[in-house]
PDB file of C-alpha atoms in Angstrom:
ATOM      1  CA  UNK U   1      81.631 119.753  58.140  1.00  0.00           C
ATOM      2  CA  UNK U   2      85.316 118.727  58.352  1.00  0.00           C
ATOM      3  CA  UNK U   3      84.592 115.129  58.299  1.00  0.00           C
ATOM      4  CA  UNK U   4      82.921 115.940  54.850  1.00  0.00           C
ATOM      5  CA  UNK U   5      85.808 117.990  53.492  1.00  0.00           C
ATOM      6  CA  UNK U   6      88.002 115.018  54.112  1.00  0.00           C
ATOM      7  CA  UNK U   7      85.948 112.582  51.983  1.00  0.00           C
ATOM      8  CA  UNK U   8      86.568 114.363  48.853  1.00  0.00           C
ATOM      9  CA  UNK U   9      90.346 113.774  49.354  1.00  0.00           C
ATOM     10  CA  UNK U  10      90.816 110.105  49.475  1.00  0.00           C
ATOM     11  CA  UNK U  11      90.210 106.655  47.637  1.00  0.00           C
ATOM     12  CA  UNK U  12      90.123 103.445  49.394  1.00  0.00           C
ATOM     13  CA  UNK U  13      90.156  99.966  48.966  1.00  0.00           C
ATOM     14  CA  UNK U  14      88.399  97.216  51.162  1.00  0.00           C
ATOM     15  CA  UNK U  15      89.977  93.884  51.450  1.00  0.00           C
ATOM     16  CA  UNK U  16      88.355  92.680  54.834  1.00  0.00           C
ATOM     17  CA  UNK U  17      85.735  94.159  56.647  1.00  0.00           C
ATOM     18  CA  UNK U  18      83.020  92.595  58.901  1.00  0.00           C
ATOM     19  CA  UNK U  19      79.431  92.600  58.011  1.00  0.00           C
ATOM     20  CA  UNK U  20      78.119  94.722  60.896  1.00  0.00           C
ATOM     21  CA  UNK U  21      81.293  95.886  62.753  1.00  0.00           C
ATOM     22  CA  UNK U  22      80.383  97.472  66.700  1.00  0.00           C
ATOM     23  CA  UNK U  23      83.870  99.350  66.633  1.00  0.00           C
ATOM     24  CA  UNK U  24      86.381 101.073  64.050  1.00  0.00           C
ATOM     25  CA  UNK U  25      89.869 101.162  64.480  1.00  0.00           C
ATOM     26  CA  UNK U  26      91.009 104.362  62.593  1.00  0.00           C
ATOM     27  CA  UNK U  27      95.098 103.987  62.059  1.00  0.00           C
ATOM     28  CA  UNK U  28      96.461 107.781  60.818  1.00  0.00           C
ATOM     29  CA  UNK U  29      99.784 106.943  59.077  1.00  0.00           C
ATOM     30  CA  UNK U  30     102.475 108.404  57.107  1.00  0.00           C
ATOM     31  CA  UNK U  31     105.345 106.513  56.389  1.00  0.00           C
ATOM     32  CA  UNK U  32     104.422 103.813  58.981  1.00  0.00           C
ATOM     33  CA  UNK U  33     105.403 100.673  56.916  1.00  0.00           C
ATOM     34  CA  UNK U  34     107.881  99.763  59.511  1.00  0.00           C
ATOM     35  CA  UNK U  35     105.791 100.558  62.628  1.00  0.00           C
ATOM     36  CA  UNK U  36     102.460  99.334  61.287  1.00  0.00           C
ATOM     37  CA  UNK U  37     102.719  95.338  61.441  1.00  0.00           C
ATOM     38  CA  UNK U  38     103.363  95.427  65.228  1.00  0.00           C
ATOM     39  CA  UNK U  39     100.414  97.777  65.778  1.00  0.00           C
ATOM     40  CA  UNK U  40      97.567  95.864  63.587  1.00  0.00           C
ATOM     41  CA  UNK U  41      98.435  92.285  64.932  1.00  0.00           C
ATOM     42  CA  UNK U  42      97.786  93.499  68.372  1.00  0.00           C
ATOM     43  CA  UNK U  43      94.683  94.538  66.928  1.00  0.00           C
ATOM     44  CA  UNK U  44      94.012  91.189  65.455  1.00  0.00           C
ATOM     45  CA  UNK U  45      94.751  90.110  68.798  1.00  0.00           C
ATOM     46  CA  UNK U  46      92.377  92.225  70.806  1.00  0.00           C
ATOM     47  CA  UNK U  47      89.730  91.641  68.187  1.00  0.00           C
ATOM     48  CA  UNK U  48      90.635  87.683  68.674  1.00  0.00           C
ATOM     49  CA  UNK U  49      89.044  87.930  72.398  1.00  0.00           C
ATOM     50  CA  UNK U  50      86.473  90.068  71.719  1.00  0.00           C
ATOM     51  CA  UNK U  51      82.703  89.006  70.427  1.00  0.00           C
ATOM     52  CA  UNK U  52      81.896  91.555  68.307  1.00  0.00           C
ATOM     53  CA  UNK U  53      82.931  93.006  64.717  1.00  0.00           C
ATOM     54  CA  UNK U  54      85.990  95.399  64.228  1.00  0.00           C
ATOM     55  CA  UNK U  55      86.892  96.851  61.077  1.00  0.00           C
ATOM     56  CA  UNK U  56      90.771  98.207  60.620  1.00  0.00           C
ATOM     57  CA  UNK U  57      91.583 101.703  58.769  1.00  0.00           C
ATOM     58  CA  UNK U  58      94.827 102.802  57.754  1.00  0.00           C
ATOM     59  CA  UNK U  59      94.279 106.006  56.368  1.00  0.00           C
ATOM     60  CA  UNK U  60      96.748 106.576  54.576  1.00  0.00           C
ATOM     61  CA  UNK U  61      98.095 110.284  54.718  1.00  0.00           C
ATOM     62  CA  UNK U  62     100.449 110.312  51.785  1.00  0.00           C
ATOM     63  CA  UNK U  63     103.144 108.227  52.682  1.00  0.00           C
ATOM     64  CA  UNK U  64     105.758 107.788  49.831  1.00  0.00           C
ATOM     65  CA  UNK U  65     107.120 104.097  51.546  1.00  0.00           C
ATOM     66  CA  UNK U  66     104.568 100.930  50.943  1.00  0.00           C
ATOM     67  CA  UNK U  67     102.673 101.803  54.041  1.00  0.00           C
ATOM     68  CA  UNK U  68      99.518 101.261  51.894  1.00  0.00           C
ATOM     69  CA  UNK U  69     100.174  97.894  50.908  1.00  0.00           C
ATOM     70  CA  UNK U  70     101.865  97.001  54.489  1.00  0.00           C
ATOM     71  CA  UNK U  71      98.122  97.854  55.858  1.00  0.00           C
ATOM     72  CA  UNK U  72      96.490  95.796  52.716  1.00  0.00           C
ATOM     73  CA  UNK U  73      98.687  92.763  53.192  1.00  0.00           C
ATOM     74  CA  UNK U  74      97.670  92.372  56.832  1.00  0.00           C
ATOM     75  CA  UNK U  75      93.964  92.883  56.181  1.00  0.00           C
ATOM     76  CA  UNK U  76      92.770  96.482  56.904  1.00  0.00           C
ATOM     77  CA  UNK U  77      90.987  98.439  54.443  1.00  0.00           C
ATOM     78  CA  UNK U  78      92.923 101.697  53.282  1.00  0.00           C
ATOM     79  CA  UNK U  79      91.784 104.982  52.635  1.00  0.00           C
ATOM     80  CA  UNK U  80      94.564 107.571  51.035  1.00  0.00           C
ATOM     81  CA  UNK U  81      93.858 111.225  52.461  1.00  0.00           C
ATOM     82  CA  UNK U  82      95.419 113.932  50.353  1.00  0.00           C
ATOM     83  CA  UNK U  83      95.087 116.688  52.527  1.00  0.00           C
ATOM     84  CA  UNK U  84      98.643 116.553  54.471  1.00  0.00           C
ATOM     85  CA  UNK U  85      97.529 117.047  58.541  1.00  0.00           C
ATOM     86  CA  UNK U  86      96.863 114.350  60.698  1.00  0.00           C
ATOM     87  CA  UNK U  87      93.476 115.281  61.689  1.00  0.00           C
ATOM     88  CA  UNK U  88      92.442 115.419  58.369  1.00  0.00           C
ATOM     89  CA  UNK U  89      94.095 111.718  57.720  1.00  0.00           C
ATOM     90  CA  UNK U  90      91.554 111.073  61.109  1.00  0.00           C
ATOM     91  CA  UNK U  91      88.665 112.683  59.576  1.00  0.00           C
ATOM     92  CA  UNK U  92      89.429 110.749  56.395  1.00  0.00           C
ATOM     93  CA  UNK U  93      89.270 106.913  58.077  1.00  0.00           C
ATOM     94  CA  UNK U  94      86.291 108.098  59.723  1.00  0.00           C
ATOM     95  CA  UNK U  95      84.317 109.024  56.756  1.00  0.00           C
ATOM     96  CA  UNK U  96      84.663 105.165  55.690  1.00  0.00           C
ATOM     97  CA  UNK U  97      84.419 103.899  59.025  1.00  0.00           C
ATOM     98  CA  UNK U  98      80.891 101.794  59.422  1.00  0.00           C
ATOM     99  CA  UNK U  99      81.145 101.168  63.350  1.00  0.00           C
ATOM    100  CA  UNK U 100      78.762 102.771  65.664  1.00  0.00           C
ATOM    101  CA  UNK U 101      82.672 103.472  67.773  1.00  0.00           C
ATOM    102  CA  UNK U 102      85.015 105.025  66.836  1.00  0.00           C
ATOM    103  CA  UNK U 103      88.993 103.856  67.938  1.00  0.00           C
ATOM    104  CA  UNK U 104      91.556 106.104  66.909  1.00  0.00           C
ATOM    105  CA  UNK U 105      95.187 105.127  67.602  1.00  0.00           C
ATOM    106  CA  UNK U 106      98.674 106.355  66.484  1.00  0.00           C
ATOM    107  CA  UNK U 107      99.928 103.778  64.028  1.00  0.00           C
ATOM    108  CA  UNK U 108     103.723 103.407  66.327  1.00  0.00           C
ATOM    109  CA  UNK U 109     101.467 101.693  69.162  1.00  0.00           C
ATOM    110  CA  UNK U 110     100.529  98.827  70.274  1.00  0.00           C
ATOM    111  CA  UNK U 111      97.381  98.231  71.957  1.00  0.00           C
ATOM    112  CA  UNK U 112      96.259  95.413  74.886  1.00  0.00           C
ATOM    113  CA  UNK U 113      94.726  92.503  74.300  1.00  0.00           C
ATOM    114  CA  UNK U 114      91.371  93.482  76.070  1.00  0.00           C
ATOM    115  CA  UNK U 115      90.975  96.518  74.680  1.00  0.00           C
ATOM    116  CA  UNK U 116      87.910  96.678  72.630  1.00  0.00           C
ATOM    117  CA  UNK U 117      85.877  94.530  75.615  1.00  0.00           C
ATOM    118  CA  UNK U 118      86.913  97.144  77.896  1.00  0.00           C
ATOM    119  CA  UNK U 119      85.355 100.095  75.346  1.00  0.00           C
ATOM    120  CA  UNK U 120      82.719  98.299  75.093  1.00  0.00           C
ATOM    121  CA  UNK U 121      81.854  98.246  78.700  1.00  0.00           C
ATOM    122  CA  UNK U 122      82.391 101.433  78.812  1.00  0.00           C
ATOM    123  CA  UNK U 123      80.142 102.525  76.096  1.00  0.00           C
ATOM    124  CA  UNK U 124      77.084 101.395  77.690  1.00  0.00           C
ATOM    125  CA  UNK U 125      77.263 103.706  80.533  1.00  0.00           C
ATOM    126  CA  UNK U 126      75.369 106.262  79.460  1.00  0.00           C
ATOM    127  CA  UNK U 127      77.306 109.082  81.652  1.00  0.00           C
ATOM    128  CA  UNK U 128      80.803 108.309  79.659  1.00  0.00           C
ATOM    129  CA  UNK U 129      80.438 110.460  76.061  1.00  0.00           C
ATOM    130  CA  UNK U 130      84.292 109.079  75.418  1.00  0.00           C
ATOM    131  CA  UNK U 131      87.683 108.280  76.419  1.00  0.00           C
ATOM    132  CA  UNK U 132      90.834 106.021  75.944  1.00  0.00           C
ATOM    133  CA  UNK U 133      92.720 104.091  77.283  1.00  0.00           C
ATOM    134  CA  UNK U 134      96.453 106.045  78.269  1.00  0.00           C
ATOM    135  CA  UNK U 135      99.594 104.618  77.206  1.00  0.00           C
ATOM    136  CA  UNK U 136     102.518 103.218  78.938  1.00  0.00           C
ATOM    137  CA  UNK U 137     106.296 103.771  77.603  1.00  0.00           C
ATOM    138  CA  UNK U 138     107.855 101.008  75.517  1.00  0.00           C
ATOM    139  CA  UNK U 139     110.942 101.622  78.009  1.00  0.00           C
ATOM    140  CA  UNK U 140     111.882 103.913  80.664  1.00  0.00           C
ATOM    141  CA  UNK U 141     114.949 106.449  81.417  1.00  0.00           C
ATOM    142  CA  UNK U 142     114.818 109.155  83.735  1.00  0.00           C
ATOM    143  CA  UNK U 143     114.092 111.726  81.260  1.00  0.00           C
ATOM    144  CA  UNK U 144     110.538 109.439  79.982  1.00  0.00           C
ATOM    145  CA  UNK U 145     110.251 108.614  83.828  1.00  0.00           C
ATOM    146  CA  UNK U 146     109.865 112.162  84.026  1.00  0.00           C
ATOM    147  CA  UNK U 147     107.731 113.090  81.013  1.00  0.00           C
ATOM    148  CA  UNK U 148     105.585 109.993  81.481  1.00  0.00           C
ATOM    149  CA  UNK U 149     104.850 111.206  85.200  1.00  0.00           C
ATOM    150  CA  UNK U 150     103.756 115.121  83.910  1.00  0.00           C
ATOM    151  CA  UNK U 151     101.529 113.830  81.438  1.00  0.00           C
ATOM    152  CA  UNK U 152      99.935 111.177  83.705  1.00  0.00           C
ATOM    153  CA  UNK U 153      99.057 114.159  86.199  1.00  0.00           C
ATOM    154  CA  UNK U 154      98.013 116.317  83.425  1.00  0.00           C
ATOM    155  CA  UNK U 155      95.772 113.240  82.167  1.00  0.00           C
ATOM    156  CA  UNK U 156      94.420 112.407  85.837  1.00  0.00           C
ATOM    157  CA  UNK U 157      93.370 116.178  86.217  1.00  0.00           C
ATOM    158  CA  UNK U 158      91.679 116.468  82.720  1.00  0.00           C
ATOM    159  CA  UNK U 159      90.721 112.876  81.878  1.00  0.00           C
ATOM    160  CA  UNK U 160      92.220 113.817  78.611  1.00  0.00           C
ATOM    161  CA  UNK U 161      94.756 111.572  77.341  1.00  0.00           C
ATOM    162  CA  UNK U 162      96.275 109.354  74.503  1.00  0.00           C
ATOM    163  CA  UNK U 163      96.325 105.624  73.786  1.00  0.00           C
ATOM    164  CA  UNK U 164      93.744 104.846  71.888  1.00  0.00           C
ATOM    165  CA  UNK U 165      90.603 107.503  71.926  1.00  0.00           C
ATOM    166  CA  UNK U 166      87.359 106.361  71.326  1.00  0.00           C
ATOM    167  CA  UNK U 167      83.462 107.794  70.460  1.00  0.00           C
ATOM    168  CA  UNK U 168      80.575 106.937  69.311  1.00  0.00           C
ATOM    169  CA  UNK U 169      80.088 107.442  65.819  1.00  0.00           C
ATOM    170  CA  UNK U 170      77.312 110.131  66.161  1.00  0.00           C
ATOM    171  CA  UNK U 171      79.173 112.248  68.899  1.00  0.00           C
ATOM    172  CA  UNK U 172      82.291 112.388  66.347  1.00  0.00           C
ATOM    173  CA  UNK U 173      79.649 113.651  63.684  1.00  0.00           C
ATOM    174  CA  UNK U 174      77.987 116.422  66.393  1.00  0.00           C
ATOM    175  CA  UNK U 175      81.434 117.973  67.089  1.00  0.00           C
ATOM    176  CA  UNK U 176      82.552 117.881  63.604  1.00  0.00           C
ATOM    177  CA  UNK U 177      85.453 115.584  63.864  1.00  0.00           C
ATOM    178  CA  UNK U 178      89.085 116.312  64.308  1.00  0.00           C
ATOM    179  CA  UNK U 179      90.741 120.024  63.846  1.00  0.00           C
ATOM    180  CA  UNK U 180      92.086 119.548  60.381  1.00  0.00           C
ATOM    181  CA  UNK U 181      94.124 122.924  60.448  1.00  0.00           C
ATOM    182  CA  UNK U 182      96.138 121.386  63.996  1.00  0.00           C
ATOM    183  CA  UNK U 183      99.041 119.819  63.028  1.00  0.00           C
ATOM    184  CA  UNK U 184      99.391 118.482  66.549  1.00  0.00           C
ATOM    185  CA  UNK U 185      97.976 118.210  69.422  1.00  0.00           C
ATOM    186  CA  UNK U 186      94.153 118.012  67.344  1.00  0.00           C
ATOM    187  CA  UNK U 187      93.727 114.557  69.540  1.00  0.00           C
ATOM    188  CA  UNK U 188      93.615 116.560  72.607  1.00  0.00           C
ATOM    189  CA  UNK U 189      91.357 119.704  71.049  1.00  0.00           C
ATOM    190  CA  UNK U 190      89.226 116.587  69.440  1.00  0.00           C
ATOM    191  CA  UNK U 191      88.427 115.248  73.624  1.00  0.00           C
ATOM    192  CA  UNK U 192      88.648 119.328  74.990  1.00  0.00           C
ATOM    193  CA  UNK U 193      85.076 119.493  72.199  1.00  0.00           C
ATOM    194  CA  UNK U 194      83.673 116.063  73.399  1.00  0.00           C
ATOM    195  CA  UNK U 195      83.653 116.772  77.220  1.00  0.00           C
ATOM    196  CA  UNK U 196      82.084 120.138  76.369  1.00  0.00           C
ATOM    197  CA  UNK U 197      79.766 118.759  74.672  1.00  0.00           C
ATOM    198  CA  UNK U 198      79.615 115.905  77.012  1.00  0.00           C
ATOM    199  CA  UNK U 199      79.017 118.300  80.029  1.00  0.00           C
ATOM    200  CA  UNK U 200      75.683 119.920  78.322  1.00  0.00           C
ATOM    201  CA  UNK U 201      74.413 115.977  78.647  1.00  0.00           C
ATOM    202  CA  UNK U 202      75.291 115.249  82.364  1.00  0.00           C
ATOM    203  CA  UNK U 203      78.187 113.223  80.880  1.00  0.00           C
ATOM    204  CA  UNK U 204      81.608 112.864  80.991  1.00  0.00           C
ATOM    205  CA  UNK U 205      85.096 111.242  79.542  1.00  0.00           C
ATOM    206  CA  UNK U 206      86.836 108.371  80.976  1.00  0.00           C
ATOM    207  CA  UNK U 207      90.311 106.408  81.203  1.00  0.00           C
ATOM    208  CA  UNK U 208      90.816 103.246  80.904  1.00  0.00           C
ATOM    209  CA  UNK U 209      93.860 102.565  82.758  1.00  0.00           C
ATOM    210  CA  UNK U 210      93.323  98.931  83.078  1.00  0.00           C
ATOM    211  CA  UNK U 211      93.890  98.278  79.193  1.00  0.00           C
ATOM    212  CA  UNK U 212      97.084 100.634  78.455  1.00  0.00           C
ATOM    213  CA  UNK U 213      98.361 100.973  75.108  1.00  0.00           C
ATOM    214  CA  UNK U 214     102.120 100.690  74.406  1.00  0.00           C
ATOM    215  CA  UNK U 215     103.533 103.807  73.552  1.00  0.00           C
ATOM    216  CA  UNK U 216     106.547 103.888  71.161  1.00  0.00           C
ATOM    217  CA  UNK U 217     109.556 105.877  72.543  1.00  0.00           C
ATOM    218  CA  UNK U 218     111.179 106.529  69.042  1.00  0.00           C
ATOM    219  CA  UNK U 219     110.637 110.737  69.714  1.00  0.00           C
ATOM    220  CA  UNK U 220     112.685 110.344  72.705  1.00  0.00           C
ATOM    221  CA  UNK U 221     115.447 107.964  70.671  1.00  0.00           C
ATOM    222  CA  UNK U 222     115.587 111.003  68.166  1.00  0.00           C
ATOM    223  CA  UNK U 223     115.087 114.310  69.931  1.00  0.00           C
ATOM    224  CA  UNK U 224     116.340 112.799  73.407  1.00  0.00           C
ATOM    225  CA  UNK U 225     115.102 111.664  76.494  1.00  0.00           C
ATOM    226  CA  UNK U 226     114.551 115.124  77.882  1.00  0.00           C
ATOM    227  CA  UNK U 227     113.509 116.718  75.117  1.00  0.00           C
ATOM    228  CA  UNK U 228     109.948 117.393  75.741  1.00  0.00           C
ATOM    229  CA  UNK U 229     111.235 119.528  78.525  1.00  0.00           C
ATOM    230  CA  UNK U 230     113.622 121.568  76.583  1.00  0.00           C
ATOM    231  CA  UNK U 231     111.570 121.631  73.107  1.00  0.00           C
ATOM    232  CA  UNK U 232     108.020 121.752  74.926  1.00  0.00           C
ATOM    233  CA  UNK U 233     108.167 125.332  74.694  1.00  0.00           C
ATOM    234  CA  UNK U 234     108.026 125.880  70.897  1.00  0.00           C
ATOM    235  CA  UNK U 235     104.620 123.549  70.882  1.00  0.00           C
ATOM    236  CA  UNK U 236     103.171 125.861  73.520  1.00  0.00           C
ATOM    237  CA  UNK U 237     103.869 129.339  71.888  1.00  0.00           C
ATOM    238  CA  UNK U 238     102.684 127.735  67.979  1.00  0.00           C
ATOM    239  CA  UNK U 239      99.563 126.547  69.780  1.00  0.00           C
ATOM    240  CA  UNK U 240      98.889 130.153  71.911  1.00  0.00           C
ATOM    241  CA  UNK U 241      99.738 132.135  68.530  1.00  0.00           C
ATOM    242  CA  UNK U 242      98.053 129.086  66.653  1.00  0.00           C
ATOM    243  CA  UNK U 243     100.591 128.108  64.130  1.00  0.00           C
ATOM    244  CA  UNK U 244     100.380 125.161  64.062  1.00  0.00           C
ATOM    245  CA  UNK U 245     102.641 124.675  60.728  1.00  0.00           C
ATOM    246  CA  UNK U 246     106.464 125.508  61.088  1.00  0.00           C
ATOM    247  CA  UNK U 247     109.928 123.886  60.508  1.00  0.00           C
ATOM    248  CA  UNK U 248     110.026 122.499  63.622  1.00  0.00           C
ATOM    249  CA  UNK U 249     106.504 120.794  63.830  1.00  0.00           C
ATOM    250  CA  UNK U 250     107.125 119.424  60.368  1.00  0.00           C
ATOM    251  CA  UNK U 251     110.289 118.378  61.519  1.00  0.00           C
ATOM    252  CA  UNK U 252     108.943 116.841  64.906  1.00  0.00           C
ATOM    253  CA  UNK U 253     105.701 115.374  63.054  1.00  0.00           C
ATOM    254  CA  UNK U 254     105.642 115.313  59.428  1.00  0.00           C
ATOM    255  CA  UNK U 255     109.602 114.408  58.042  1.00  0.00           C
ATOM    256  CA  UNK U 256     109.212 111.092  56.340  1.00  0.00           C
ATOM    257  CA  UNK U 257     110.252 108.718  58.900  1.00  0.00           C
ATOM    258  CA  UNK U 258     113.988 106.847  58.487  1.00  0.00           C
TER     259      UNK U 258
END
């Protein structure tokens, strides 16, 4: 299993983690020490109004900046994942994680303050396997306007989106995590395999618009604010021919971070 390949590839250190957590937050990061403070007090936040446990994972996917003792200064146990692909930094906070959910979020968001009592809800419908929660742009311009309103259609169609995506625990396990060998795009492949499986059950995914995450804009500050549009084409061709690895993916994804 992928999620087991992962554990081999990481050490981790726990500085505060409930007794019995209900919910994981798994944080993939690589060079996030500037990003990351923003992200985990909102999780403090949400975890302030809700009544359950939450535990916070960086997973640390060998940054080279202090990302690793950013996350341990502000509480959240970190787990370093050698293996350099963001589903395999995914895979690696997961392997630690004790919650019976799973929350996965980009570690450049910012999440609402009722987030985890809105998964929760949603959790104990039986007929939802998983979901998240979509995002909403930081700011706006014509060209995000733009982007923002293709992916919301795309999203609506599918009910796959972004935000923060969450499981339970034992679904993640049955599909074998996240596509280590994607380099992007694994979050979407990682929903496409739990509404398969999902569909064999009489179940399905859901979005929870009400509790949007923040999404950071910094792609469109540094590629421009059309550039999904103009660039899009290279992700669709490397994920067709799969290759997923190529100077402009690690460009796009992987560069450490100014």
């Amino acid at each position: 299993m992928r999620v087991e390949s992962s554990v081999a590839a990481w050490r981790g250190v726990c500085l505060i983690c409930p007794a019995n957590p209900g919910m994981s937050v798994i944080i993939p990061a690589f060079n996030e020490q500037a990003m990351l403070p923003r992200l985990i007090e909102s999780v403090h936040v949400a975890r302030g109004s809700y009544s359950g446990g939450v535990e916070i994972i960086v997973a640390d996917n060998c940054s080279i900046d202090d990302t690793a003792q950013v996350a341990k200064s502000h509480g959240c146990r970190v787990v370093r994942v050698e293996k350099k692909s963001i589903g395999a930094a995914r895979n690696g906070g997961a392997a630690v994680a004790t919650g019976d959910i799973l929350c996965f979020v980009d570690a450049d968001s910012r999440i609402h303050p009722h987030t985890f009592n809105a998964i929760e809800n949603a959790m104990q419908d039986g007929s939802i396997i998983a979901g998240s929660t979509s995002t909403i742009p930081e700011r706006w311009s014509m060209g995000i306007r733009a982007t923002y309103a293709l992916m919301m259609a795309i999203a609506a169609l599918t009910r796959v989106d972004t935000g923060v995506v969450f499981c339970r625990r034992t679904d993640f396990q049955e599909i074998g995590g996240f596509q280590e060998s994607r380099l992007f795009a694994e979050d979407i492949a990682f929903q496409v395999a739990l509404r398969r499986l999902g569909r064999r059950r009489g179940q399905h995914l859901t979005r929870l618009t009400q509790v949007k995450a923040l999404l950071s804009t910094r792609k469109f500050d540094e590629f421009g604010e059309w550039h999904l549009f103009t660039m899009g084409w290279r992700l669709l061709v490397a994920t067709a021919m799969k290759r997923y690895r190529s100077d402009f993916t690690d460009r796009y994804w992987y560069k450490p971070k100014r």
